[in-house]
Amino acid sequence: MTSPPIAVESLCKHFGNVQAVDDVSFSVKKGEILGLLGPNGAGKTTIIHMLLGLVLPTSGSARLFGEEVAFARQKLLGRVNFSSAYVALPSNLTVRENLLVFARMYSVRRPERRIDELLERFEIGQLAHRVSGSLSSGQQARLSLCKSLLNEPEILFLDEPTSGLDPDIADKVRRTLREIQRERGLAMIYTSHNMPEVELMCDRIIFLSRGTIVMEGTTSELLERAQQASLEEVFIKVARDGQIRDVASEPSPSGDQA
Amino acid sequence: MNTYDRWLRISAVIYRYLYLYRRSVTRAGEIVFWPVMDLLVWGFLTLYLRELSVSNAILFLIGSLIFWDFLYRSQQATTVAFIEEMWSKNLLNIFLSPISVWEYILGTCLLGLMKSLFTAVLLAALAWFCYAFNILAVGPMLIPFVLSLLLFGWALAMFTMALMLRFGQAAEALVWGIPFLVQPFSAVFYPVDVLPVGLRVIAYLLPSTYVFEGMRAILINGETSWSLLLIAFALNAVYLAAGAAFFAWMFRLVREKGYLSRLGME
Ligand SMILES: Nc1ncnc2c1ncn2[C@@H]1O[C@H](COP(=O)(O)OP(=O)(O)OP(=O)(O)O)[C@@H](O)[C@H]1O
Ligand SMILES: [Mg+2]
């Protein structure tokens, strides 16, 4: 029996008296994209950062490939990667220089070829020699995505990766990510405040509110359970009164793992 | 294979700046411009003092300056690299990559070594050319002296970085301030005897003091004291260990409090 790429059990994080994450459990299979949804401050980023060892859990366990992140951080980080529209690469290096630096950090062999390929895929090849600081936010977001794929990760954490992209580019980026994900059987955790995007990208969705899971399932399961026509409406309902909680606490067919 | 990967990770930290300096004349200039200005001030002051016929030995002031700059740059290069990653919101990317914090620190320390060596050689050449001051007159002790200053600079850097990690932008002033906190007590430009007795205790707790005292002893009367040098290295070991422990402690604290998630993200 092999361990799932991501497994979270009874995970809690308190910041002083703020319960950022409160008893959360889930797992992600190889080749699966899990969407983490929820209002601002629901705990999405905190969960991702605990899975990356940037934040230490108050209690519970966060495992990658069956190993506790807090104890095997360095070893695990080479097999995963992360991108967010809210972190940036050094603005005074060019796109290519930045990627060369990170290729070293991830011990990538033959980095030039890999970099060209990724720049091509995200359509920023013509920007390779531009200083990163001079790129538009959408171009920077694509650079950050290139960085996140340098080491051919087995797990990708994307925290609002398309925030700031125009609809055309956002669509292309989603397609590219989907392609790469299928080619490699990548496991992904994806957060976004764009509901149509989440519907397109995610195989399964977890709704968080104030640090706890209030609903879990595929898009169609969620729509049915919340009796809403779109994910957007489900989101608003959860955000405003969290009343879905009662319905969701029934055992769900796909949500529970063995 | 593993050591090669490790070297790749450490060298990434160095390449990040080599790429920058290759392209940016202004940034590369920081290791030339300020030190040269300092040298000019102290060099001319020395010439003037010599004219007043204080003593020929007054030339050691130039040596002091070159040594001081070496210590300063060893601490600076390291912490400035760190603060720059904070500013550019890149620290998260670094801490999320397989580079360990110790590899990262070692990378910045090596970068510091390269920058300090470059500046020291430049200053030494200029001092010889402009003021007929030959730093090689210090003799073979030059090597342990410089090494001792380098190590102390790294130790100071680890304290500075740990505080920046914990206090973020609020601790920025320390980057430039910490060296000047130790300068008055390190007997850089004057002997320890000049200090009041109470302050001498502090002076002798700093490894840098032994280097500056030792250099003057050699230049003025050719004396070499191995035991003082030994004390300097022992102190360096203590400071390095304390700096590393302090950094490890702060790194853990910051992960508990979740400050890393917030670093440079506002
Ligand atoms: N370092 C910290 N110290 C104190 N509180 C924190 C810290 N980091 C996060 N929090 C709090 O924890 C809660 C969860 O924050 P988190 O960033 O995980 O939310 P999020 O779901 O990612 O929100 P968003 O959609 O706005 O990105 C919030 O109430 C936040 O204020
Ligand atoms: Mg967030």
CSV table of C-alpha atoms in Angstrom, one decimal, chain A residues 13-15 45-46 49 52-56 69-70 73-74 77-84 86-94 96-98 100-109 131 144 147 151, chain B residues 1 4-9 11-13 15-17 19-20 22-23 27 84-85 88-101 103-104 251-252 254-262 264-265:
chain,number,residue,atom,x,y,z
A,13,LYS,CA,-3.4,25.8,13.9
A,14,HIS,CA,-4.0,28.5,16.4
A,15,PHE,CA,-2.5,31.9,16.2
A,45,THR,CA,-3.1,29.6,2.8
A,46,THR,CA,-2.4,28.4,6.4
A,49,HIS,CA,1.9,26.6,4.4
A,52,LEU,CA,5.1,23.1,3.0
A,53,GLY,CA,6.6,23.3,6.5
A,54,LEU,CA,6.5,27.1,6.6
A,55,VAL,CA,4.0,27.0,9.5
A,56,LEU,CA,4.2,24.4,12.2
A,69,VAL,CA,6.4,17.5,6.8
A,70,ALA,CA,7.7,19.0,10.0
A,73,ARG,CA,10.9,19.1,5.2
A,74,GLN,CA,14.2,19.3,3.2
A,77,LEU,CA,10.5,19.9,-0.7
A,78,GLY,CA,12.5,18.7,-3.7
A,79,ARG,CA,9.5,16.7,-4.9
A,80,VAL,CA,6.9,19.5,-4.6
A,81,ASN,CA,6.6,23.1,-5.6
A,82,PHE,CA,4.5,26.2,-5.1
A,83,SER,CA,3.3,29.2,-6.9
A,84,SER,CA,1.2,32.2,-5.9
A,86,TYR,CA,1.4,37.0,-4.0
A,87,VAL,CA,5.1,35.9,-4.0
A,88,ALA,CA,7.6,37.2,-6.5
A,89,LEU,CA,11.0,36.4,-7.9
A,90,PRO,CA,13.8,39.0,-7.5
A,91,SER,CA,12.8,42.0,-9.5
A,92,ASN,CA,16.4,42.9,-10.5
A,93,LEU,CA,17.2,39.7,-12.3
A,94,THR,CA,15.9,38.8,-15.8
A,96,ARG,CA,16.0,33.6,-17.4
A,97,GLU,CA,18.5,34.5,-14.7
A,98,ASN,CA,15.7,33.9,-12.1
A,100,LEU,CA,18.6,29.6,-13.7
A,101,VAL,CA,19.0,30.4,-10.0
A,102,PHE,CA,16.0,28.3,-9.0
A,103,ALA,CA,17.0,25.5,-11.3
A,104,ARG,CA,20.2,25.3,-9.2
A,105,MET,CA,18.2,25.4,-5.9
A,106,TYR,CA,16.2,22.4,-7.2
A,107,SER,CA,19.3,20.7,-8.7
A,108,VAL,CA,17.8,20.6,-12.2
A,109,ARG,CA,20.1,18.9,-14.7
A,131,VAL,CA,14.2,42.2,-15.9
A,144,SER,CA,6.2,32.1,-11.0
A,147,LYS,CA,9.5,28.4,-11.5
A,151,ASN,CA,11.8,20.5,-10.7
B,1,MET,CA,25.9,13.1,-6.3
B,4,TYR,CA,27.0,18.0,-6.0
B,5,ASP,CA,23.4,18.8,-5.4
B,6,ARG,CA,24.3,20.6,-2.2
B,7,TRP,CA,26.9,22.6,-4.0
B,8,LEU,CA,24.3,23.5,-6.7
B,9,ARG,CA,22.0,24.8,-4.0
B,11,SER,CA,26.0,28.2,-5.5
B,12,ALA,CA,22.4,29.3,-6.4
B,13,VAL,CA,22.7,31.9,-3.7
B,15,TYR,CA,24.8,33.1,-8.8
B,16,ARG,CA,21.8,35.2,-7.8
B,17,TYR,CA,24.2,38.1,-7.1
B,19,TYR,CA,24.1,37.7,-12.4
B,20,LEU,CA,23.0,41.0,-10.8
B,22,ARG,CA,27.3,41.4,-14.1
B,23,ARG,CA,24.5,43.6,-15.4
B,27,ARG,CA,25.2,47.5,-7.7
B,84,GLU,CA,16.9,42.0,-0.4
B,85,GLU,CA,15.1,38.7,-0.6
B,88,SER,CA,11.5,41.3,-3.2
B,89,LYS,CA,9.0,38.9,-1.7
B,90,ASN,CA,11.4,36.1,-2.7
B,91,LEU,CA,12.2,34.7,0.8
B,92,LEU,CA,9.2,32.4,0.6
B,93,ASN,CA,10.4,30.9,-2.7
B,94,ILE,CA,13.8,30.2,-1.1
B,95,PHE,CA,12.4,28.6,2.1
B,96,LEU,CA,10.1,26.5,-0.1
B,97,SER,CA,12.9,25.1,-2.1
B,98,PRO,CA,15.1,22.2,-1.0
B,99,ILE,CA,17.8,24.5,0.1
B,100,SER,CA,18.2,24.2,3.9
B,101,VAL,CA,18.5,27.4,5.9
B,103,GLU,CA,23.0,26.0,3.1
B,104,TYR,CA,21.3,29.3,2.4
B,251,PHE,CA,13.4,30.2,12.6
B,252,ARG,CA,11.4,27.8,14.7
B,254,VAL,CA,8.7,32.2,13.2
B,255,ARG,CA,7.3,29.0,11.9
B,256,GLU,CA,5.2,28.5,15.0
B,257,LYS,CA,3.8,32.1,14.8
B,258,GLY,CA,3.3,31.9,11.0
B,259,TYR,CA,5.4,35.0,10.4
B,260,LEU,CA,7.1,33.4,7.4
B,261,SER,CA,3.8,33.4,5.5
B,262,ARG,CA,3.5,37.1,6.1
B,264,GLY,CA,7.4,40.5,2.7
B,265,MET,CA,3.9,39.8,1.5
